[in-house]
Coordinates of C-alpha atoms in Angstrom, one line a residue:
M1 CA 44.1 26.0 26.3
T2 CA 44.6 29.2 28.3
V3 CA 42.0 31.9 27.7
L4 CA 43.4 35.4 28.2
P5 CA 41.4 38.1 29.9
E6 CA 41.7 40.5 27.0
N7 CA 39.6 38.0 25.0
G8 CA 36.6 38.8 27.1
F9 CA 36.5 35.7 29.3
S10 CA 38.0 36.9 32.6
L11 CA 36.7 34.7 35.3
A12 CA 34.7 36.4 38.1
A13 CA 34.9 39.7 36.2
E14 CA 31.6 40.9 37.7
F15 CA 32.8 40.5 41.3
P16 CA 35.0 43.0 43.1
D17 CA 38.4 41.7 44.3
A18 CA 38.4 40.7 48.0
T19 CA 41.2 42.1 50.1
R20 CA 43.3 40.5 52.8
E21 CA 42.0 43.0 55.3
Q22 CA 38.4 41.9 54.6
W23 CA 39.3 38.4 55.3
Q24 CA 41.1 39.3 58.5
R25 CA 38.0 41.1 59.7
L26 CA 36.0 37.9 59.1
V27 CA 38.6 36.0 61.1
E28 CA 38.3 38.5 63.9
G29 CA 34.7 37.7 64.2
V30 CA 35.2 34.0 64.4
L31 CA 38.0 34.3 67.0
S32 CA 35.8 36.6 69.2
K33 CA 33.2 33.9 69.4
A34 CA 35.9 31.6 70.7
G35 CA 36.9 34.2 73.3
T36 CA 40.1 35.3 71.5
V37 CA 40.6 39.0 70.9
A38 CA 42.9 39.8 67.9
E39 CA 42.8 42.4 65.2
G40 CA 44.3 42.6 61.7
P41 CA 47.5 40.6 61.1
A42 CA 47.3 39.4 64.7
A43 CA 44.0 37.6 63.9
E44 CA 45.7 35.9 61.0
D45 CA 48.7 35.0 63.2
A46 CA 46.4 33.3 65.7
L47 CA 45.5 30.7 63.1
A48 CA 49.1 30.0 62.0
T49 CA 50.7 26.6 62.7
A50 CA 54.2 26.6 64.0
L51 CA 56.7 24.3 62.3
Q52 CA 60.3 23.5 63.2
D53 CA 63.2 25.9 62.4
G54 CA 61.0 28.9 63.3
L55 CA 58.8 28.4 60.2
A56 CA 55.0 28.6 60.3
T57 CA 52.2 27.6 58.1
R58 CA 49.9 30.5 57.6
P59 CA 46.1 30.1 57.2
L60 CA 46.0 32.1 53.9
Y61 CA 48.4 32.6 51.0
T62 CA 48.0 34.9 48.1
A63 CA 50.0 35.8 45.1
D64 CA 51.7 38.5 47.2
D65 CA 53.2 35.7 49.4
A66 CA 54.9 34.0 46.5
P67 CA 58.7 34.4 46.2
A68 CA 60.5 35.0 42.9
V69 CA 59.6 32.8 40.0
P70 CA 61.4 29.4 40.6
G71 CA 62.4 28.9 37.0
F72 CA 61.5 26.0 34.7
P73 CA 61.8 22.2 35.1
G74 CA 65.2 21.0 34.0
L75 CA 66.8 24.4 34.2
P76 CA 68.7 26.1 37.1
P77 CA 67.9 26.5 39.9
F78 CA 66.1 23.2 39.4
V79 CA 63.4 24.0 42.0
R80 CA 60.8 22.6 39.6
G81 CA 62.8 19.4 38.9
G82 CA 66.2 18.2 37.7
R83 CA 64.9 17.1 34.3
A84 CA 62.7 19.0 31.8
E85 CA 60.3 16.1 31.5
G86 CA 60.2 15.4 35.2
T87 CA 59.0 11.9 35.8
A88 CA 56.3 12.1 33.1
V89 CA 58.0 9.7 30.7
T90 CA 59.0 6.8 33.0
G91 CA 57.8 7.7 36.4
W92 CA 60.2 7.8 39.3
D93 CA 62.6 5.0 40.0
V94 CA 60.8 2.5 42.4
R95 CA 63.7 1.4 44.5
Q96 CA 63.2 -1.2 47.2
R97 CA 65.6 -1.9 50.1
H98 CA 66.8 -5.4 51.0
A99 CA 68.6 -5.9 54.3
G100 CA 68.2 -9.7 55.0
P101 CA 71.4 -11.5 55.8
D102 CA 70.5 -14.8 53.9
P103 CA 71.6 -14.5 50.2
R104 CA 69.1 -17.1 49.1
R105 CA 66.1 -15.5 50.7
A106 CA 67.3 -12.1 49.6
N107 CA 67.4 -13.3 46.1
E108 CA 63.8 -14.6 46.3
A109 CA 62.7 -11.2 47.6
V110 CA 64.7 -9.3 45.0
L111 CA 63.2 -11.3 42.1
A112 CA 59.7 -11.0 43.4
D113 CA 60.2 -7.2 43.6
L114 CA 61.6 -6.9 40.1
E115 CA 58.8 -9.0 38.6
N116 CA 56.2 -6.8 40.2
G117 CA 57.1 -3.2 39.5
V118 CA 60.4 -2.4 41.3
T119 CA 62.9 -0.8 38.9
S120 CA 66.1 -0.7 41.1
L121 CA 67.5 -2.4 44.1
W122 CA 69.0 -1.0 47.3
L123 CA 71.1 -3.6 49.1
T124 CA 72.3 -3.2 52.7
V125 CA 75.6 -5.0 52.8
G126 CA 78.0 -5.7 55.7
A127 CA 77.4 -6.2 59.4
S128 CA 73.9 -4.8 59.2
G129 CA 72.7 -6.9 56.2
L130 CA 73.9 -9.1 53.4
P131 CA 77.5 -10.4 53.6
V132 CA 79.8 -9.0 51.0
D133 CA 80.5 -12.4 49.5
G134 CA 76.7 -13.0 49.3
I135 CA 76.2 -10.3 46.7
P136 CA 76.4 -12.6 43.7
A137 CA 73.9 -15.1 45.1
A138 CA 71.5 -12.4 46.1
L139 CA 71.7 -11.0 42.5
D140 CA 71.4 -14.4 40.8
G141 CA 69.0 -14.1 37.9
V142 CA 69.1 -10.2 37.9
Y143 CA 69.8 -8.5 34.7
L144 CA 72.4 -6.0 35.9
D145 CA 72.2 -3.9 32.8
L146 CA 68.4 -3.4 33.3
A147 CA 68.1 -3.2 37.1
P148 CA 70.4 -0.7 38.7
V149 CA 71.9 -1.8 42.1
V150 CA 72.5 0.7 44.9
L151 CA 74.8 -0.4 47.8
D152 CA 74.6 0.7 51.4
A153 CA 77.6 -1.0 53.0
G154 CA 78.7 1.5 55.6
A155 CA 82.4 1.1 56.5
D156 CA 82.6 -2.0 54.1
F157 CA 81.7 0.2 51.1
E158 CA 85.0 -0.4 49.2
A159 CA 84.9 -4.2 49.5
A160 CA 81.2 -4.3 48.5
A161 CA 81.8 -1.9 45.6
R162 CA 84.7 -4.0 44.2
R163 CA 82.6 -7.2 44.5
L164 CA 79.7 -5.7 42.7
L165 CA 81.9 -4.3 39.9
S166 CA 83.7 -7.6 39.5
L167 CA 80.2 -9.3 39.2
H168 CA 79.4 -7.0 36.3
D169 CA 82.6 -8.2 34.6
E170 CA 81.9 -11.9 35.4
R171 CA 78.5 -11.6 33.8
A172 CA 79.9 -9.7 30.8
V173 CA 77.8 -6.6 31.4
P174 CA 79.2 -3.8 29.2
R175 CA 80.7 -1.2 31.4
T176 CA 78.9 1.5 29.6
A177 CA 75.6 -0.3 30.4
A178 CA 76.1 -0.6 34.1
R179 CA 73.9 1.5 36.3
G180 CA 73.6 2.2 40.1
N181 CA 75.4 3.6 43.0
L182 CA 78.3 2.2 45.0
G183 CA 77.1 3.9 48.1
A184 CA 80.3 5.3 49.5
D185 CA 79.5 7.8 52.3
P186 CA 82.4 8.2 54.7
L187 CA 81.0 11.2 56.6
G188 CA 77.5 9.7 56.8
T189 CA 78.9 6.4 58.1
W190 CA 81.0 8.3 60.6
A191 CA 78.0 10.3 61.8
R192 CA 76.0 7.1 62.3
T193 CA 78.7 4.9 63.9
G194 CA 81.0 7.3 65.6
G195 CA 84.4 6.2 66.8
D196 CA 87.8 7.7 67.2
S197 CA 89.0 7.1 63.7
D198 CA 89.2 9.9 61.2
P199 CA 87.1 9.4 57.9
A200 CA 90.0 10.8 55.8
G201 CA 91.2 7.3 54.9
A202 CA 87.7 6.2 53.9
L203 CA 87.3 9.4 51.9
D204 CA 90.5 8.6 49.9
A205 CA 89.0 5.2 49.1
A206 CA 85.7 6.8 48.0
T207 CA 87.5 9.2 45.7
G208 CA 89.4 6.3 44.2
L209 CA 86.1 4.6 43.4
A210 CA 84.7 7.8 42.0
A211 CA 87.7 8.2 39.7
L212 CA 87.2 4.6 38.5
C213 CA 83.5 5.2 37.8
A214 CA 84.2 8.5 36.0
R215 CA 86.7 6.8 33.7
T216 CA 85.1 3.4 33.2
Y217 CA 81.5 3.2 34.4
P218 CA 79.7 6.3 33.2
G219 CA 76.3 5.1 34.5
I220 CA 77.5 4.3 38.1
R221 CA 77.8 6.9 40.8
A222 CA 80.3 6.2 43.6
L223 CA 79.1 8.4 46.4
T224 CA 75.9 8.9 48.3
V225 CA 75.3 12.0 50.4
D226 CA 73.0 10.4 52.9
A227 CA 71.0 12.9 55.0
L228 CA 69.1 10.1 56.8
P229 CA 71.5 9.9 59.8
Y230 CA 70.7 13.5 60.6
H231 CA 66.9 13.1 60.1
E232 CA 67.0 9.8 62.2
A233 CA 68.8 11.6 65.0
G234 CA 65.9 14.0 65.4
G235 CA 67.0 16.8 63.1
S236 CA 64.6 19.1 61.4
A237 CA 64.2 19.5 57.6
A238 CA 66.5 22.5 57.5
Q239 CA 69.1 20.7 59.5
E240 CA 68.9 17.7 57.3
L241 CA 69.4 19.9 54.2
G242 CA 72.2 21.9 55.8
C243 CA 74.1 18.8 56.7
S244 CA 73.7 17.3 53.3
L245 CA 75.0 20.5 51.6
A246 CA 78.1 20.5 53.9
T247 CA 78.7 16.8 53.2
G248 CA 78.3 17.4 49.5
V249 CA 80.7 20.3 49.6
A250 CA 83.3 18.1 51.5
Y251 CA 83.0 15.4 48.8
L252 CA 83.3 18.0 46.0
R253 CA 86.5 19.3 47.5
A254 CA 87.9 15.7 47.9
L255 CA 86.9 14.7 44.3
T256 CA 88.3 17.8 42.6
A257 CA 91.5 17.5 44.6
A258 CA 91.8 13.9 43.3
G259 CA 91.7 15.2 39.7
L260 CA 88.1 15.1 38.7
T261 CA 86.5 18.2 37.1
V262 CA 83.7 19.9 39.0
D263 CA 81.2 18.5 36.5
E264 CA 82.6 15.0 36.9
A265 CA 82.5 15.3 40.7
C266 CA 78.9 16.4 40.7
A267 CA 78.0 13.4 38.5
Q268 CA 79.4 11.1 41.2
L269 CA 77.0 12.2 43.9
E270 CA 73.4 11.1 44.7
F271 CA 71.6 12.7 47.6
R272 CA 69.3 10.8 49.9
Y273 CA 66.5 12.5 51.9
A274 CA 63.7 11.4 54.2
A275 CA 60.1 11.7 53.1
T276 CA 57.7 12.2 56.0
A277 CA 53.9 12.1 56.5
D278 CA 53.9 15.9 56.3
Q279 CA 53.6 15.9 52.5
F280 CA 53.9 19.7 52.0
L281 CA 57.1 19.8 54.0
T282 CA 58.5 16.8 52.1
I283 CA 57.6 18.5 48.8
A284 CA 59.3 21.8 49.9
T285 CA 62.4 19.9 51.2
L286 CA 63.1 18.2 47.9
R287 CA 62.5 21.4 45.9
A288 CA 64.7 23.5 48.3
A289 CA 67.4 20.8 48.2
R290 CA 67.7 21.1 44.4
R291 CA 67.8 24.9 44.6
L292 CA 70.5 24.9 47.3
W293 CA 72.7 22.4 45.6
A294 CA 72.4 24.2 42.3
R295 CA 73.8 27.3 44.0
V296 CA 76.7 25.3 45.5
A297 CA 77.5 23.8 42.2
E298 CA 77.3 27.1 40.4
V299 CA 79.8 28.8 42.7
S300 CA 82.0 25.7 42.4
G301 CA 82.2 26.3 38.7
A302 CA 79.9 23.5 37.4
T303 CA 78.2 24.0 34.1
P304 CA 74.4 24.6 34.2
A305 CA 73.5 21.0 33.2
A306 CA 75.8 19.5 35.9
R307 CA 74.1 21.5 38.7
A308 CA 71.0 19.3 38.9
Q309 CA 70.8 17.2 42.0
R310 CA 70.1 13.5 41.8
Q311 CA 67.6 12.6 44.6
H312 CA 66.6 9.4 46.4
A313 CA 63.7 9.9 48.8
V314 CA 63.1 7.3 51.6
T315 CA 60.1 7.1 53.8
S316 CA 61.0 8.2 57.3
T317 CA 61.9 5.6 59.9
V318 CA 61.3 8.2 62.6
M319 CA 57.6 8.3 61.9
M320 CA 57.2 4.5 61.8
T321 CA 55.6 2.9 64.9
R322 CA 55.9 -0.5 66.5
R323 CA 52.4 -0.5 67.9
D324 CA 49.5 -0.6 65.5
P325 CA 52.0 -0.9 62.6
W326 CA 49.2 -1.1 60.0
V327 CA 48.9 2.7 60.3
N328 CA 52.4 2.9 58.8
M329 CA 50.8 2.1 55.5
L330 CA 49.0 5.4 55.6
R331 CA 52.1 7.2 56.7
T332 CA 54.3 5.8 53.9
T333 CA 51.6 6.5 51.3
I334 CA 51.5 10.1 52.2
A335 CA 55.3 10.3 52.3
C336 CA 55.5 8.6 48.9
L337 CA 53.1 11.1 47.5
G338 CA 55.1 14.0 48.9
A339 CA 58.3 12.5 47.4
G340 CA 56.8 12.0 44.0
V341 CA 55.2 15.5 43.9
G342 CA 58.5 16.9 45.2
G343 CA 60.3 15.6 42.2
A344 CA 62.5 12.8 43.7
D345 CA 64.3 10.7 41.0
A346 CA 64.0 7.5 43.1
V347 CA 61.6 6.7 45.9
T348 CA 61.9 3.9 48.5
V349 CA 58.8 3.0 50.5
L350 CA 59.8 1.1 53.5
P351 CA 57.5 -1.8 54.5
F352 CA 55.0 -1.1 57.2
D353 CA 56.6 -3.6 59.6
E354 CA 60.1 -2.2 59.1
A355 CA 60.3 -1.2 62.8
L356 CA 59.6 -4.8 63.9
G357 CA 62.4 -6.7 62.0
L358 CA 62.7 -8.2 58.6
P359 CA 59.6 -7.5 56.5
D360 CA 57.5 -10.4 55.2
A361 CA 56.4 -10.8 51.6
F362 CA 53.1 -9.1 52.2
A363 CA 54.7 -6.0 53.6
R364 CA 57.2 -5.8 50.7
R365 CA 54.2 -6.2 48.3
V366 CA 52.3 -3.3 49.9
A367 CA 55.4 -1.2 49.9
R368 CA 56.2 -1.6 46.2
N369 CA 52.5 -1.3 45.3
T370 CA 52.3 2.1 47.0
S371 CA 54.4 3.5 44.2
S372 CA 52.7 1.5 41.5
I373 CA 49.3 2.7 42.5
L374 CA 50.4 6.4 42.7
L375 CA 52.1 6.1 39.3
E376 CA 49.7 3.8 37.3
E377 CA 46.3 4.5 38.9
S378 CA 46.6 8.0 40.3
H379 CA 48.9 9.2 37.4
L380 CA 50.9 11.2 39.9
A381 CA 53.9 11.4 37.6
R382 CA 52.0 12.6 34.5
V383 CA 52.2 16.2 35.7
I384 CA 55.6 17.9 35.8
D385 CA 56.0 19.6 39.2
P386 CA 52.4 19.4 40.3
A387 CA 53.1 21.6 43.3
G388 CA 54.5 24.4 41.1
G389 CA 52.5 27.6 41.4
S390 CA 51.1 26.8 44.8
W391 CA 51.7 29.9 46.8
Y392 CA 52.0 27.9 50.0
V393 CA 54.5 25.4 48.6
E394 CA 56.5 28.1 46.9
R395 CA 56.7 30.2 50.0
L396 CA 57.6 27.2 52.2
T397 CA 60.3 26.1 49.8
D398 CA 61.8 29.6 49.8
E399 CA 61.7 30.0 53.6
L400 CA 63.1 26.5 54.1
A401 CA 65.9 27.1 51.7
H402 CA 67.0 30.3 53.5
T403 CA 66.9 28.6 56.9
A404 CA 68.9 25.5 55.6
W405 CA 71.4 27.8 54.0
A406 CA 72.1 29.6 57.3
W407 CA 72.7 26.3 59.0
F408 CA 75.0 25.2 56.2
Q409 CA 77.0 28.4 56.5
E410 CA 77.3 27.8 60.3
I411 CA 78.7 24.3 59.6
E412 CA 81.2 25.7 57.1
R413 CA 82.3 28.4 59.5
A414 CA 83.0 25.6 62.0
G415 CA 85.4 24.0 59.6
G416 CA 83.1 21.8 57.5
Q417 CA 81.0 18.8 58.1
A418 CA 83.8 16.6 59.5
A419 CA 84.8 19.3 62.0
A420 CA 81.2 20.0 63.0
L421 CA 80.7 16.3 63.7
R422 CA 83.9 16.0 65.6
S423 CA 83.3 19.0 67.8
G424 CA 79.7 17.9 68.6
L425 CA 78.1 20.9 67.0
V426 CA 75.8 18.8 64.8
A427 CA 74.9 16.4 67.6
E428 CA 74.2 19.2 70.1
R429 CA 71.9 21.1 67.6
L430 CA 70.0 17.9 66.6
A431 CA 69.6 16.9 70.2
R432 CA 68.1 20.3 71.0
T433 CA 65.7 20.0 68.1
W434 CA 64.6 16.5 69.1
Q435 CA 64.1 17.6 72.7
E436 CA 61.7 20.3 71.6
R437 CA 59.9 17.8 69.4
S438 CA 59.7 15.3 72.2
A439 CA 57.9 17.8 74.3
R440 CA 55.3 18.2 71.6
L441 CA 55.0 14.4 71.4
A442 CA 54.7 14.1 75.2
T443 CA 51.9 16.6 75.3
R444 CA 50.3 15.0 72.3
R445 CA 50.4 18.3 70.4
E446 CA 52.0 16.1 67.7
P447 CA 49.7 13.1 67.9
V448 CA 50.8 9.6 66.8
T449 CA 47.8 7.6 65.7
G450 CA 47.6 4.1 67.3
V451 CA 50.2 5.1 69.9
S452 CA 49.5 8.4 71.7
E453 CA 46.0 8.7 70.1
F454 CA 43.5 5.9 69.7
P455 CA 45.7 3.1 71.0
H456 CA 44.3 -0.5 71.1
L457 CA 45.4 -2.5 74.1
G458 CA 43.8 -5.7 72.9
E459 CA 45.5 -5.7 69.5
Q460 CA 47.4 -8.8 68.5
A461 CA 51.1 -8.1 68.4
V462 CA 52.8 -8.3 65.0
S463 CA 55.9 -10.5 65.2
R464 CA 58.7 -10.5 62.7
E465 CA 62.1 -12.2 62.4
S466 CA 64.8 -9.9 63.9
A467 CA 66.9 -7.9 61.5
P468 CA 70.7 -8.1 61.8
A469 CA 71.9 -6.1 64.7
A470 CA 73.9 -3.0 63.8
P471 CA 77.4 -2.7 65.3
A472 CA 77.6 -1.0 68.6
P473 CA 78.1 2.7 67.9
G474 CA 81.3 4.4 69.0
P475 CA 81.8 7.7 70.8
G476 CA 80.2 10.6 69.1
A477 CA 77.7 8.6 67.1
L478 CA 74.4 10.2 66.4
P479 CA 71.4 8.5 68.1
R480 CA 68.5 7.0 66.2
V481 CA 65.1 8.2 67.5
R482 CA 61.5 7.3 66.8
R483 CA 58.4 9.3 67.5
D484 CA 56.8 6.5 69.5
E485 CA 59.8 5.8 71.8
A486 CA 58.5 7.4 75.0
Y487 CA 55.1 5.7 74.6
E488 CA 56.7 2.4 73.6
A489 CA 58.7 2.4 76.8
L490 CA 55.4 2.8 78.8
R491 CA 53.7 0.1 76.8
A492 CA 56.6 -2.3 77.3
R493 CA 56.2 -1.8 81.1
S494 CA 52.5 -2.7 80.8
D495 CA 53.3 -5.7 78.6
A496 CA 55.8 -7.0 81.3
H497 CA 53.1 -6.5 84.0
L498 CA 50.6 -8.4 81.9
A499 CA 53.1 -11.3 81.4
A500 CA 53.9 -11.4 85.1
T501 CA 50.4 -11.1 86.6
G502 CA 48.0 -12.0 83.8
A503 CA 46.4 -8.6 83.8
R504 CA 47.3 -5.1 82.7
P505 CA 47.4 -2.2 85.2
R506 CA 44.0 -0.6 85.5
V507 CA 42.4 2.7 86.1
F508 CA 38.8 3.2 87.2
L509 CA 36.9 5.9 85.3
A510 CA 34.3 7.4 87.6
A511 CA 31.7 8.7 85.2
L512 CA 29.5 11.3 86.9
G513 CA 26.0 12.2 85.6
P514 CA 24.3 11.3 82.4
A515 CA 26.1 10.2 79.2
A516 CA 25.8 13.7 77.6
A517 CA 27.8 15.1 80.5
H518 CA 30.5 12.5 80.9
T519 CA 31.1 10.8 77.5
G520 CA 33.5 13.4 76.2
R521 CA 35.9 13.2 79.1
V522 CA 35.5 9.5 79.6
T523 CA 36.6 9.1 76.0
F524 CA 39.5 11.5 76.5
A525 CA 40.7 9.7 79.7
A526 CA 40.4 6.2 78.2
N527 CA 42.4 7.3 75.3
L528 CA 45.1 8.9 77.5
F529 CA 45.5 6.0 79.9
Q530 CA 45.6 3.4 77.1
A531 CA 48.5 5.3 75.5
G532 CA 50.5 4.2 78.5
G533 CA 49.2 0.6 78.6
V534 CA 46.8 1.3 81.5
E535 CA 43.4 -0.4 80.9
P536 CA 40.4 1.9 81.6
V537 CA 37.4 0.3 83.4
H538 CA 34.1 2.0 84.1
E539 CA 30.5 1.1 85.0
P540 CA 27.8 1.0 82.2
G541 CA 26.0 3.8 84.0
P542 CA 27.0 6.9 86.0
V543 CA 28.2 6.7 89.6
D544 CA 27.9 9.1 92.5
A545 CA 29.3 9.5 96.0
G546 CA 27.0 6.7 97.3
T547 CA 27.9 4.0 94.7
V548 CA 31.4 4.9 93.6
A549 CA 33.2 2.8 96.4
E550 CA 31.5 -0.4 95.4
A551 CA 32.0 0.3 91.7
F552 CA 35.7 1.0 92.4
A553 CA 36.1 -2.3 94.3
R554 CA 34.5 -4.2 91.4
S555 CA 36.9 -2.7 88.9
G556 CA 40.0 -4.3 90.4
A557 CA 41.8 -1.0 89.9
T558 CA 43.8 0.9 92.5
V559 CA 43.7 4.3 90.8
A560 CA 40.7 6.3 89.6
C561 CA 39.9 9.3 87.4
L562 CA 36.8 11.4 87.7
C563 CA 35.1 12.2 84.3
S564 CA 32.2 14.7 83.8
S565 CA 31.3 18.2 82.9
D566 CA 32.6 21.2 84.9
K567 CA 29.0 21.8 86.2
L568 CA 28.7 18.3 87.6
Y569 CA 32.2 18.5 89.1
A570 CA 31.1 21.5 91.1
E571 CA 28.2 19.5 92.4
Q572 CA 29.7 16.0 93.0
A573 CA 33.5 15.9 92.5
E574 CA 34.5 16.6 96.1
A575 CA 32.2 14.0 97.6
V576 CA 33.1 11.4 95.0
A577 CA 36.9 12.1 95.5
E578 CA 36.5 11.7 99.3
A579 CA 34.6 8.4 98.8
L580 CA 37.3 7.1 96.5
A581 CA 40.1 8.0 98.9
A582 CA 38.2 6.3 101.7
A583 CA 37.8 3.2 99.5
G584 CA 41.6 3.0 99.2
A585 CA 42.4 4.7 95.8
A586 CA 46.1 5.1 95.7
R587 CA 45.8 8.1 93.3
I588 CA 42.8 10.1 92.1
F589 CA 42.8 12.1 88.9
L590 CA 40.2 14.5 87.5
A591 CA 39.8 15.0 83.7
G592 CA 39.7 18.7 83.3
R593 CA 41.6 21.9 84.1
P594 CA 39.8 23.8 86.9
G595 CA 41.3 26.9 88.2
G596 CA 41.4 29.0 91.3
E597 CA 39.3 28.1 94.4
Q598 CA 37.7 25.2 92.6
R599 CA 41.0 23.5 91.9
E600 CA 42.1 23.9 95.6
A601 CA 38.8 22.5 96.8
Y602 CA 39.3 19.3 94.6
L603 CA 42.8 18.9 95.9
R604 CA 41.6 19.1 99.5
A605 CA 39.0 16.5 98.8
G606 CA 41.6 14.0 97.6
V607 CA 42.3 14.7 93.9
D608 CA 46.0 14.2 93.3
E609 CA 46.3 15.4 89.7
F610 CA 44.4 16.9 86.8
V611 CA 44.6 15.5 83.2
F612 CA 43.7 17.6 80.3
A613 CA 44.5 18.2 76.6
G614 CA 47.9 19.7 76.2
G615 CA 49.2 18.2 79.5
D616 CA 52.3 16.1 79.7
A617 CA 50.9 12.7 79.0
V618 CA 54.2 10.8 79.3
A619 CA 54.9 12.3 82.7
V620 CA 51.3 11.5 83.9
L621 CA 51.4 7.9 82.6
S622 CA 54.9 7.3 84.0
S623 CA 53.7 8.4 87.4
V624 CA 50.6 6.2 87.2
L625 CA 52.7 3.1 86.4
D626 CA 55.1 4.0 89.2
S627 CA 52.2 4.3 91.7
L628 CA 50.9 0.9 90.6
G629 CA 54.3 -0.7 91.2
V630 CA 54.8 -1.5 87.5
A631 CA 58.5 -2.1 87.0

């Protein structure tokens, strides 16, 4: 029950309202203690966190920051959900992906999933997964009127769709009871695979399937607007949204030209988006996507009910790591939470070992249970639009929607999605975004737990059966990137060195002074070097200029790094560096960022490079491996 203020129960009525200016003055005081001078709004800006697309997360949001009221769930502009009841009645559709090429094994996995909480199936068919003629065997024992099937067959979508539809007839499934998606996505497939062929022919086949579904299979959608190729090429959330809108508009034009009404055309589309470990950005992305598509459908002439966007959220492959894959369980849990709170109709949690090959039964179990626990134990779906009313989420949704709309308009001015892909506009813009993000990853401003932060060199590698190889991409294909790729290349070099020599490349950490002085930088340096597969070695106690040469020789390393406080560096670093150089150290690092004359003195004493927070870790580690002769 809501108690209104006029009834005499206004909360905090005895306290005066705090102002934003008062808060800013408090921030000024905190910043001044840290050596930063900023006043008023500048003090607030100093605490903001930059996001992609020129957006930023501010440290404080108030009612004044909230945009216009986003409407109600189930009503245009559908920011708060495509259905009035949200997912409160049945929860979201727990959709699991199956990409194994063996129909028998795929069937075992499919039945295990359906028996343990999965509500729909996503089958990868064709060269990258299950053979088209293996669809019946993979779906043996599946009640097709109860378990919707979604296909992802790339260029083979028409053959896969026809085989699935014929299977419905063979099993006497009433056509009005069939559910699922045939997965035709000519533009998405073209973006992912490239090639010289024009997608116009494939688009004609897709519109034919859509017309068939509109006439005969009212519960099956024919087309998927898959934004994953743009996300997996390094695109930002706004770029992912803009490309999906442009693709959806292209499909609307083709479907209406083929004779479907606008409402019928909208009903043939399902949109697929990535869910990442940034839960607030995921929530805002899905909410903004519904708002933007509602606007497109409105100006296209769709009735209000037909403007709601059907959404399928998939946990991001870009964020998944090959080293320490167990951390992927945490990433996918956060992503699933964001997708659920954001209002996705269907959610796919990829198994934690997805980056290593075909997932095993345990990984699939953890993946499906992630949704089950959030639904059944955390009751996440019991609240309709749980993020609604959050000033931060509402503001981020609004800003993201405007940025994505600007990118969508740029694509349309370039002639539409097909023309933008053909000209290289999309590829160039995504590459620029990924280059900027790669710089943050290299400097560890965007840390990757288990890879660039807290790596574990002694961890036992997780081995999985190789997944079917995707066909070689043609010219113009968008790349597939991962956050861990630069560090994975370094670790692969270290692994090869270990296999060839029986030992990893090593670095000697010269800890100067007592533990209180050197522990912080020893920990930092060990973490840094292990991220590149370089094993740190140091003595149990501190070393000095008189003992460092013997300690260095015992370590078996050929490079060294000095670790201590700035005060002890001033007293000992030059002498220790000279002793290490005389002992044959090929390269000498110093953990810290001295300036001016002190820096020059250390360089003259033999220090080659300085390592510090915010430095280019990938460049440093590459140079270390090069100097050690690691191929």
